[in-house]
Coordinates of N, CA and C in Angstrom, one line a residue:
Chain A
X1 N -9.4 6.7 37.2 CA -9.3 7.1 35.7 C -10.7 6.5 34.9
X2 N -10.7 6.9 33.7 CA -11.8 6.6 33.0 C -11.6 5.3 32.1
X3 N -10.6 4.6 32.2 CA -10.5 3.4 31.5 C -10.9 2.2 32.2
X4 N -10.8 1.1 31.3 CA -11.1 -0.2 31.9 C -10.2 -0.7 33.2
X5 N -10.7 -1.0 34.1 CA -10.0 -1.4 35.3 C -10.1 -2.8 35.6
X6 N -8.9 -3.5 35.8 CA -8.8 -4.7 36.2 C -8.3 -5.0 37.4
X7 N -8.8 -6.0 38.4 CA -8.1 -6.3 39.4 C -8.2 -7.8 39.8
X8 N -7.4 -8.5 40.5 CA -6.0 -7.9 40.9 C -5.1 -7.9 39.6
X9 N -3.9 -7.0 39.6 CA -3.0 -7.0 38.3 C -2.3 -8.2 38.4
X10 N -2.0 -8.8 39.6 CA -1.3 -9.9 39.8 C -1.9 -11.1 40.6
X11 N -2.1 -12.4 40.4 CA -2.5 -13.2 41.2 C -1.7 -14.5 41.2
X12 N -1.2 -14.9 42.1 CA -0.4 -16.3 42.3 C -1.2 -17.1 43.0
X13 N -1.5 -18.4 42.6 CA -2.3 -19.2 43.4 C -1.7 -20.7 43.1
X14 N -2.3 -21.6 44.0 CA -1.9 -22.9 43.8 C -2.8 -23.7 43.0
X15 N -2.2 -24.9 42.3 CA -3.0 -25.8 41.6 C -4.4 -26.2 42.5
X16 N -5.6 -26.2 42.0 CA -6.7 -26.6 42.6 C -7.5 -25.7 43.4
X17 N -6.9 -24.5 43.5 CA -7.6 -23.3 44.1 C -8.6 -22.6 43.1
X18 N -9.5 -21.8 43.8 CA -10.4 -21.1 43.2 C -10.1 -19.6 43.0
X19 N -10.3 -19.1 41.8 CA -9.8 -17.6 41.5 C -10.9 -16.7 40.9
X20 N -11.1 -15.5 41.3 CA -11.8 -14.7 40.7 C -11.2 -13.5 40.2
X21 N -11.6 -13.0 39.0 CA -10.9 -11.9 38.3 C -11.8 -10.8 38.0
X22 N -11.6 -9.5 38.5 CA -12.7 -8.5 38.2 C -12.3 -7.6 37.2
X23 N -13.5 -7.1 36.5 CA -13.4 -6.0 35.5 C -14.3 -4.9 35.7
X24 N -13.8 -3.7 35.7 CA -14.8 -2.5 35.9 C -14.8 -1.8 34.3
X25 N -15.7 -1.8 33.5 CA -15.8 -1.4 32.3 C -15.9 -0.1 32.3
X26 N -15.8 0.8 31.3 CA -15.9 2.3 31.2 C -17.4 2.4 31.4
X27 N -17.7 3.5 32.1 CA -19.1 3.8 32.4 C -19.9 3.8 31.1
X28 N -21.0 3.4 31.2 CA -22.0 3.5 29.9 C -21.8 2.5 28.9
X29 N -20.6 1.5 28.9 CA -20.3 0.6 27.9 C -21.1 -0.6 28.2
X30 N -21.9 -0.9 27.1 CA -22.8 -2.2 27.4 C -22.3 -3.5 27.1
X31 N -21.2 -3.4 26.3 CA -20.6 -4.7 25.8 C -19.5 -4.9 26.6
X32 N -19.2 -6.1 27.0 CA -18.0 -6.4 27.9 C -17.3 -7.8 27.4
X33 N -16.0 -7.8 27.2 CA -15.4 -9.0 26.5 C -14.3 -9.6 27.6
X34 N -14.1 -10.7 27.7 CA -13.0 -11.3 28.3 C -12.1 -12.2 27.3
X35 N -10.9 -12.1 27.3 CA -9.9 -12.7 26.6 C -8.9 -13.3 27.6
X36 N -8.0 -14.2 27.2 CA -6.9 -14.6 27.8 C -5.6 -14.7 26.8
X37 N -4.5 -14.4 27.2 CA -3.3 -14.2 26.4 C -2.2 -15.1 27.0
X38 N -1.7 -16.0 26.3 CA -0.6 -16.8 26.8 C 0.9 -16.0 26.2
X39 N 2.0 -16.2 26.7 CA 3.0 -15.6 26.2 C 3.4 -15.9 24.7
X40 N 3.6 -14.9 24.0 CA 3.9 -15.0 22.7 C 2.9 -15.4 21.7
X41 N 1.4 -15.3 22.4 CA 0.3 -15.5 21.4 C -0.5 -14.3 21.4
X42 N -1.6 -14.3 20.5 CA -2.6 -13.1 20.5 C -3.6 -13.4 21.5
X43 N -4.4 -12.4 21.7 CA -5.4 -12.6 22.8 C -6.3 -13.7 22.3
X44 N -6.9 -14.6 23.1 CA -7.9 -15.5 22.9 C -9.2 -15.3 23.5
X45 N -10.4 -15.2 22.5 CA -11.5 -14.8 23.0 C -12.2 -15.8 24.1
X46 N -12.7 -15.4 25.1 CA -13.4 -16.2 26.1 C -15.0 -16.1 26.1
X47 N -15.4 -14.9 26.4 CA -16.8 -14.7 26.5 C -17.1 -13.2 26.4
X48 N -18.3 -12.9 25.8 CA -18.7 -11.5 25.8 C -20.2 -11.4 26.2
X49 N -20.3 -10.1 26.9 CA -21.7 -9.8 27.5 C -22.4 -8.6 26.7
X50 N -23.6 -8.6 26.4 CA -24.5 -7.5 26.0 C -25.5 -7.2 27.2
X51 N -25.0 -6.2 28.0 CA -25.7 -6.0 29.3 C -25.5 -7.0 30.2
X52 N -26.4 -7.8 30.8 CA -26.3 -8.6 31.9 C -26.0 -10.1 31.3
X53 N -26.5 -10.2 30.1 CA -26.4 -11.6 29.5 C -25.2 -11.9 28.5
X54 N -24.7 -13.2 28.6 CA -23.7 -13.6 28.0 C -24.3 -13.9 26.6
X55 N -23.5 -13.1 25.7 CA -24.0 -13.1 24.1 C -23.3 -14.2 23.3
X56 N -22.1 -14.5 23.8 CA -21.5 -15.6 23.1 C -20.3 -16.0 24.3
X57 N -20.5 -17.3 24.6 CA -19.6 -17.9 25.5 C -18.6 -19.0 25.0
X58 N -18.7 -19.1 23.6 CA -18.1 -20.1 22.9 C -16.6 -20.4 23.2
X59 N -15.9 -19.3 23.6 CA -14.6 -19.4 23.9 C -14.1 -19.9 25.3
X60 N -15.0 -20.2 26.1 CA -14.8 -20.5 27.6 C -14.1 -22.1 27.2
X61 N -13.1 -22.4 27.7 CA -12.2 -23.7 27.4 C -13.2 -25.0 28.1
X62 N -13.6 -24.8 29.0 CA -14.4 -26.0 29.8 C -15.2 -25.4 31.1
X63 N -15.8 -26.2 31.6 CA -16.8 -25.8 32.8 C -16.3 -25.4 34.0
X64 N -15.0 -25.5 34.1 CA -14.2 -24.7 35.3 C -14.2 -23.2 35.2
X65 N -14.4 -22.6 33.9 CA -14.6 -21.2 33.8 C -16.0 -20.8 33.7
X66 N -16.1 -19.6 34.3 CA -17.7 -19.2 34.3 C -17.3 -17.5 34.6
X67 N -18.2 -16.7 34.0 CA -18.3 -15.4 34.1 C -19.8 -14.9 34.4
X68 N -19.7 -13.6 35.0 CA -20.9 -13.1 35.3 C -20.9 -11.5 35.2
X69 N -22.1 -11.0 35.1 CA -22.2 -9.6 35.0 C -23.4 -9.3 35.3
X70 N -23.8 -9.3 36.8 CA -25.1 -9.3 37.3 C -25.8 -7.9 37.1
X71 N -25.2 -6.9 37.1 CA -26.0 -5.6 37.0 C -25.5 -4.9 35.7
X72 N -24.9 -5.7 34.8 CA -24.7 -5.2 33.5 C -23.5 -3.9 33.3
X73 N -22.5 -4.2 34.5 CA -21.6 -3.3 34.7 C -20.3 -4.1 34.9
X74 N -19.9 -4.2 36.2 CA -18.8 -4.8 36.6 C -19.0 -6.5 36.3
X75 N -17.9 -7.1 35.8 CA -18.0 -8.5 35.5 C -16.9 -9.2 36.4
X76 N -17.1 -10.6 36.6 CA -16.2 -11.3 37.3 C -16.0 -12.7 36.5
X77 N -14.7 -12.9 36.2 CA -14.4 -14.2 35.7 C -13.8 -15.1 36.8
X78 N -14.5 -16.4 37.0 CA -14.4 -17.2 37.9 C -13.7 -18.5 37.5
X79 N -12.7 -18.9 38.0 CA -12.0 -20.2 37.5 C -11.9 -21.1 38.7
X80 N -12.6 -22.1 38.7 CA -12.5 -23.2 39.7 C -11.4 -24.3 39.3
X81 N -11.0 -24.9 40.4 CA -9.9 -26.0 40.3 C -8.9 -25.6 39.5
X82 N -8.1 -24.5 39.7 CA -7.2 -24.0 38.7 C -6.1 -25.0 38.5
X83 N -5.7 -25.0 37.1 CA -4.6 -25.8 36.7 C -3.3 -24.9 36.2
X84 N -2.1 -25.7 36.1 CA -1.2 -24.7 35.6 C -1.1 -24.3 34.2
X85 N -2.0 -25.0 33.5 CA -2.3 -24.4 32.1 C -3.2 -23.2 32.1
X86 N -3.8 -22.9 33.1 CA -4.5 -21.6 33.3 C -3.7 -20.5 33.4
X87 N -2.5 -20.5 33.7 CA -1.6 -19.4 33.8 C -1.6 -18.5 32.5
X88 N -1.9 -17.3 32.6 CA -2.0 -16.4 31.4 C -2.4 -15.1 31.9
X89 N -2.3 -14.1 31.0 CA -2.8 -12.6 31.2 C -4.3 -12.7 30.9
X90 N -5.1 -12.4 31.7 CA -6.7 -12.4 31.3 C -6.9 -10.8 31.2
X91 N -7.4 -10.6 29.9 CA -7.8 -9.2 29.5 C -9.3 -9.0 29.5
X92 N -9.8 -7.8 30.0 CA -11.1 -7.4 29.7 C -11.2 -6.3 28.7
X93 N -12.2 -6.0 28.1 CA -12.3 -4.9 27.2 C -13.9 -4.4 27.2
X94 N -14.1 -3.3 27.0 CA -15.6 -2.8 26.9 C -15.7 -2.0 25.8
X95 N -17.0 -2.0 25.2 CA -17.4 -1.0 24.1 C -18.9 -0.5 24.1
X96 N -19.2 0.4 23.5 CA -20.4 1.1 23.6 C -21.5 0.3 23.3
X97 N -21.3 -0.5 22.1 CA -22.5 -1.4 21.7 C -21.6 -2.7 21.3
X98 N -22.6 -3.8 21.0 CA -22.1 -4.9 20.7 C -21.8 -5.0 19.2
X99 N -22.8 -4.6 18.4 CA -22.7 -4.6 17.0 C -22.0 -3.4 16.5
X100 N -21.9 -3.2 15.2 CA -21.1 -1.8 14.6 C -19.7 -2.1 14.5
X101 N -19.2 -0.7 14.5 CA -17.8 -0.8 14.3 C -17.0 -0.2 15.3
X102 N -17.6 0.1 16.6 CA -17.0 0.8 17.6 C -15.9 0.0 18.0
X103 N -15.0 0.8 18.6 CA -13.7 0.2 19.1 C -13.8 -0.6 20.5
X104 N -13.0 -1.5 20.7 CA -13.0 -2.0 22.1 C -11.8 -1.5 22.9
X105 N -12.1 -1.2 24.1 CA -11.2 -0.5 25.0 C -10.8 -1.6 25.9
X106 N -9.4 -1.7 26.0 CA -8.8 -2.9 27.0 C -8.2 -2.3 28.1
X107 N -8.4 -3.4 29.1 CA -7.7 -2.9 30.2 C -6.2 -3.6 30.2
X108 N -5.5 -3.5 31.2 CA -4.0 -3.8 31.3 C -3.9 -5.4 31.6
X109 N -5.1 -6.0 32.1 CA -4.9 -7.4 32.3 C -4.8 -7.8 33.7
X110 N -5.0 -9.0 34.2 CA -4.8 -9.6 35.2 C -3.9 -10.6 35.0
X111 N -2.7 -10.8 35.7 CA -1.7 -12.0 35.2 C -2.0 -13.0 36.3
X112 N -2.4 -14.2 35.7 CA -2.6 -15.3 36.7 C -1.4 -16.4 36.6
X113 N -0.9 -16.6 37.9 CA 0.1 -17.9 37.8 C -0.3 -18.9 38.7
X114 N -0.4 -20.0 38.3 CA -0.8 -21.2 39.0 C 0.3 -22.0 39.2
X115 N 0.7 -22.2 40.6 CA 1.9 -22.9 40.7 C 1.5 -24.6 41.0
Chain B
X1 N -15.3 -17.2 11.1 CA -14.8 -15.9 11.0 C -13.5 -15.9 9.9
X2 N -14.0 -14.9 9.1 CA -12.8 -14.7 8.0 C -11.6 -14.5 8.7
X3 N -10.5 -15.0 7.9 CA -9.0 -15.0 8.6 C -8.2 -14.0 7.9
X4 N -7.1 -13.5 8.6 CA -6.3 -12.6 7.9 C -4.7 -13.2 8.0
X5 N -3.9 -12.7 7.2 CA -2.5 -13.3 7.3 C -1.6 -12.1 7.4
X6 N -0.6 -12.2 8.3 CA 0.3 -11.0 8.5 C 1.7 -11.7 8.6
X7 N 2.8 -10.9 8.4 CA 4.0 -11.2 8.6 C 4.3 -11.4 10.2
X8 N 5.1 -12.4 10.5 CA 5.3 -12.5 11.8 C 6.1 -11.3 12.5
X9 N 7.0 -10.7 11.7 CA 7.8 -9.5 12.3 C 8.2 -8.7 11.2
X10 N 8.5 -7.5 11.5 CA 9.0 -6.3 10.6 C 10.1 -5.5 11.5
X11 N 10.8 -4.9 10.7 CA 11.9 -3.8 11.3 C 11.6 -2.5 10.7
X12 N 11.9 -1.5 11.4 CA 11.9 -0.2 10.7 C 12.9 0.6 11.6
X13 N 13.2 1.8 10.8 CA 14.1 2.7 11.6 C 13.2 4.0 11.9
X14 N 13.7 4.4 13.0 CA 13.1 5.5 13.7 C 12.9 6.8 12.7
X15 N 11.7 7.4 12.8 CA 11.4 8.4 11.9 C 11.2 8.1 10.3
X16 N 11.3 6.9 10.1 CA 10.9 6.4 8.6 C 9.5 5.8 8.5
X17 N 8.9 5.9 7.3 CA 7.4 5.2 7.3 C 7.5 3.8 7.3
X18 N 6.5 3.4 7.8 CA 6.3 1.9 8.1 C 5.0 1.3 7.2
X19 N 5.1 0.3 6.5 CA 4.0 -0.2 5.8 C 3.7 -1.6 6.4
X20 N 2.7 -2.0 7.0 CA 2.3 -3.3 7.7 C 1.4 -3.8 6.9
X21 N 1.6 -4.9 6.2 CA 0.6 -5.5 5.3 C -0.3 -6.7 5.9
X22 N -1.4 -6.8 5.3 CA -2.5 -7.7 5.7 C -3.2 -8.2 4.6
X23 N -3.3 -9.6 4.5 CA -4.1 -10.3 3.3 C -5.4 -10.9 4.1
X24 N -6.4 -10.6 3.4 CA -7.8 -11.3 4.0 C -8.6 -11.6 2.6
X25 N -8.2 -12.6 2.0 CA -8.8 -13.0 0.8 C -10.1 -13.5 0.9
X26 N -10.6 -13.9 2.0 CA -12.1 -14.6 2.3 C -12.9 -13.3 3.1
X27 N -12.7 -12.1 2.7 CA -13.4 -11.1 3.4 C -14.8 -11.0 2.8
X28 N -15.7 -10.9 3.5 CA -17.2 -10.8 3.1 C -17.5 -9.2 3.1
X29 N -18.6 -9.0 2.4 CA -19.0 -7.7 2.0 C -19.3 -6.6 3.2
X30 N -19.7 -7.3 4.4 CA -19.9 -6.5 5.6 C -18.9 -6.6 6.6
X31 N -17.7 -7.2 6.2 CA -16.5 -7.1 7.0 C -15.9 -5.8 7.2
X32 N -15.7 -5.2 8.2 CA -14.7 -4.2 8.4 C -13.4 -4.6 8.7
X33 N -12.4 -3.9 8.4 CA -11.0 -4.1 8.6 C -10.6 -3.3 9.8
X34 N -10.2 -4.2 10.9 CA -9.9 -3.3 12.0 C -8.4 -3.4 12.3
X35 N -7.6 -2.6 12.9 CA -6.1 -2.7 13.4 C -6.2 -2.2 14.9
X36 N -5.6 -3.2 15.5 CA -5.3 -3.0 16.9 C -3.6 -3.3 17.2
X37 N -3.2 -2.5 18.2 CA -1.6 -2.7 18.5 C -1.7 -3.1 20.0
X38 N -0.6 -3.9 20.3 CA -0.4 -3.9 21.8 C 1.1 -3.9 22.1
X39 N 1.2 -2.8 23.0 CA 2.5 -2.6 23.3 C 3.0 -3.5 24.6
X40 N 4.3 -3.5 24.7 CA 4.8 -4.6 25.7 C 4.0 -4.3 27.1
X41 N 3.4 -5.4 27.7 CA 2.9 -5.5 29.1 C 1.6 -4.6 29.2
X42 N 0.9 -4.2 28.1 CA -0.2 -3.7 28.0 C -1.4 -4.3 27.3
X43 N -2.5 -3.9 27.4 CA -3.7 -4.6 26.6 C -3.7 -3.9 25.2
X44 N -4.2 -4.7 24.3 CA -4.5 -4.0 22.9 C -5.1 -2.7 22.9
X45 N -4.8 -1.9 21.9 CA -5.4 -0.5 21.6 C -6.0 -0.4 20.3
X46 N -6.8 0.3 20.1 CA -7.4 0.4 18.7 C -6.5 1.4 18.1
X47 N -6.3 1.2 16.7 CA -5.6 2.0 15.8 C -6.4 2.8 14.8
X48 N -7.2 1.8 14.1 CA -7.9 2.3 13.0 C -9.0 1.3 12.3
X49 N -9.9 1.8 11.6 CA -10.8 0.8 10.9 C -11.3 1.4 9.7
X50 N -11.6 0.5 8.6 CA -12.0 0.9 7.4 C -13.1 -0.2 6.8
X51 N -13.6 0.2 5.7 CA -14.5 -0.8 5.1 C -14.1 -0.7 3.6
X52 N -14.1 0.4 2.9 CA -13.6 0.2 1.4 C -12.8 1.4 1.0
X53 N -12.9 2.5 1.6 CA -12.1 3.7 1.4 C -10.9 3.9 2.2
X54 N -9.8 4.3 1.8 CA -8.7 4.6 2.6 C -9.1 5.5 3.8
X55 N -8.5 5.3 4.9 CA -8.9 6.2 6.1 C -7.4 6.8 6.7
X56 N -7.7 7.8 7.4 CA -6.6 8.5 8.0 C -7.1 9.1 9.4
X57 N -6.2 9.0 10.4 CA -6.4 9.4 11.7 C -5.2 9.8 12.3
X58 N -5.3 10.3 13.5 CA -4.0 10.8 14.0 C -2.8 9.8 14.3
X59 N -3.2 8.4 14.4 CA -2.3 7.5 14.6 C -1.6 7.0 13.3
X60 N -2.5 6.9 12.2 CA -1.9 6.0 11.2 C -3.0 6.2 10.0
X61 N -2.7 5.6 8.9 CA -3.4 5.6 7.6 C -3.6 4.1 7.4
X62 N -4.9 3.9 6.6 CA -5.1 2.3 6.3 C -5.6 2.6 4.8
X63 N -4.8 1.8 4.2 CA -5.0 1.7 2.5 C -5.6 0.4 2.3
X64 N -6.7 0.5 1.6 CA -7.5 -0.8 1.5 C -7.5 -1.1 -0.1
X65 N -7.1 -2.2 -0.6 CA -7.0 -2.6 -1.9 C -8.4 -2.6 -2.5
X66 N -8.5 -2.4 -4.0 CA -9.6 -2.1 -4.5 C -10.7 -3.3 -4.3
X67 N -10.2 -4.7 -4.3 CA -10.9 -5.7 -4.3 C -11.1 -6.2 -2.7
X68 N -10.7 -5.4 -1.9 CA -10.6 -5.6 -0.4 C -9.9 -6.8 0.1
X69 N -9.2 -7.4 -0.6 CA -8.6 -8.7 -0.4 C -7.2 -8.5 0.5
X70 N -6.8 -7.2 0.6 CA -5.5 -6.9 1.3 C -5.7 -5.6 1.9
X71 N -4.8 -5.1 2.8 CA -4.9 -3.8 3.2 C -3.5 -3.5 3.9
X72 N -3.3 -2.2 3.9 CA -1.7 -1.9 4.5 C -2.1 -0.9 5.6
X73 N -1.4 -0.9 6.7 CA -1.4 0.0 8.0 C -0.1 0.9 7.6
X74 N -0.2 2.1 7.6 CA 0.8 2.9 7.3 C 1.2 3.9 8.5
X75 N 2.1 3.6 9.1 CA 2.9 4.6 10.2 C 3.8 5.6 9.5
X76 N 3.4 6.8 9.5 CA 4.2 7.9 8.5 C 5.5 8.1 9.0
X77 N 5.7 8.1 10.2 CA 6.9 8.3 10.7 C 7.3 7.6 12.1
X78 N 7.8 6.5 12.1 CA 7.9 5.6 13.2 C 8.6 6.2 14.4
X79 N 8.3 5.9 15.4 CA 9.0 6.2 16.8 C 9.3 5.0 17.5
X80 N 10.1 5.1 18.6 CA 10.4 4.0 19.1 C 9.2 3.5 20.2
X81 N 8.2 4.5 20.3 CA 7.0 4.0 21.1 C 6.0 3.3 20.2
X82 N 6.2 3.4 18.9 CA 5.4 2.4 17.9 C 5.9 0.9 18.0
X83 N 6.9 0.7 18.5 CA 7.4 -0.8 18.6 C 6.2 -1.6 19.5
X84 N 5.7 -2.5 18.7 CA 4.4 -3.2 19.3 C 4.0 -4.4 18.3
X85 N 3.1 -5.1 18.9 CA 2.5 -6.2 18.0 C 1.2 -5.6 17.4
X86 N 1.2 -5.6 16.0 CA -0.1 -5.2 15.3 C -0.9 -6.3 14.7
X87 N -2.2 -6.0 15.0 CA -3.1 -7.0 14.6 C -4.0 -6.7 13.6
X88 N -4.1 -7.1 12.7 CA -5.2 -7.0 11.5 C -6.5 -8.0 11.7
X89 N -7.6 -7.5 11.8 CA -8.8 -8.3 12.2 C -9.9 -7.9 11.4
X90 N -10.7 -8.8 10.9 CA -12.0 -8.6 10.2 C -13.1 -8.8 11.3
X91 N -14.0 -7.8 11.3 CA -15.3 -7.9 12.1 C -16.4 -7.5 11.2
X92 N -17.4 -8.4 11.4 CA -18.7 -8.1 10.6 C -19.5 -7.1 11.3
X93 N -19.8 -6.0 10.6 CA -20.5 -4.9 11.4 C -21.9 -5.0 11.8
X94 N -22.7 -5.5 11.1 CA -24.0 -6.0 11.6 C -24.2 -6.8 12.8
X95 N -23.2 -7.8 12.7 CA -23.1 -8.9 13.8 C -22.4 -8.5 15.0
X96 N -21.3 -7.7 14.6 CA -20.4 -7.2 15.7 C -19.9 -8.4 16.4
X97 N -19.8 -8.1 17.9 CA -19.4 -9.2 18.7 C -17.8 -9.4 18.7
X98 N -17.4 -10.5 19.0 CA -15.9 -10.7 19.3 C -15.0 -10.5 18.1
X99 N -13.8 -9.8 18.7 CA -12.7 -9.7 17.7 C -11.9 -10.9 17.8
X100 N -11.5 -11.6 16.7 CA -10.6 -12.8 16.6 C -9.3 -12.3 16.3
X101 N -8.3 -12.3 17.3 CA -6.8 -12.0 17.1 C -6.2 -13.2 16.4
X102 N -5.3 -12.8 15.5 CA -4.2 -13.7 15.1 C -2.9 -13.6 15.8
X103 N -1.8 -14.0 15.0 CA -0.6 -13.8 15.9 C 0.0 -12.3 15.6
X104 N -0.4 -11.7 14.7 CA 0.0 -10.3 14.5 C 1.4 -10.0 13.9
X105 N 1.8 -8.9 13.7 CA 3.0 -8.6 13.3 C 3.8 -7.8 14.3
X106 N 5.0 -8.5 14.8 CA 5.9 -7.7 15.8 C 6.6 -6.7 15.0
X107 N 6.5 -5.5 15.3 CA 7.2 -4.3 14.7 C 8.3 -3.8 15.8
X108 N 9.6 -4.0 15.2 CA 10.8 -3.3 16.0 C 11.2 -2.1 15.4
X109 N 11.4 -1.1 16.2 CA 11.8 0.3 15.7 C 13.3 0.4 16.1
X110 N 14.1 0.5 15.3 CA 15.6 1.1 15.6 C 15.9 2.3 15.5
X111 N 16.7 2.9 16.6 CA 16.9 4.2 16.8 C 17.9 4.7 15.7

């Protein structure tokens, strides 16, 4: 399809393990965003990219979280030494440009469960 | 980031209009008012946005107060598919960047 694709849709891991979550944005979209959402809460901003560079990573909770977008398209969110509190739905969105009024297109999310 | 205030929940009957309010008293001159909604088990989806004038699209209408300190999202005929959490968000147009989501309004639609 032509929408934002996120894989895996579900990931169950054990405390202390390393996890990678992948986002394929809509083709041609230069801006890419990561959010996480806990049950009953609104999405919480983590980081966004303009092209290959992180324009704002102020939402990353600590140094266990890292995201890359090496070729300006696909992005990977990496979580080291996972903790039970990292359990959430991780949402990715893309848009045509960083500035302006353009809408963000969200994927369906990757549900991470840390046991 | 300028903040918005929305009721936690609202109820509507199917096929009736729904008015979802949002207060944003600290809005700045370059802030656009955006609305997104999130259906169960899905990512948020864009609904509408505006600056000063009222806006209409195929999904909804947006009524913006003259002083811009509040706005109302209007669904003209609610359907069961409109049951979702609706988020009102301010976004600075020149700076753009991240959307900051609040708690939103959970809309339930009764048949």
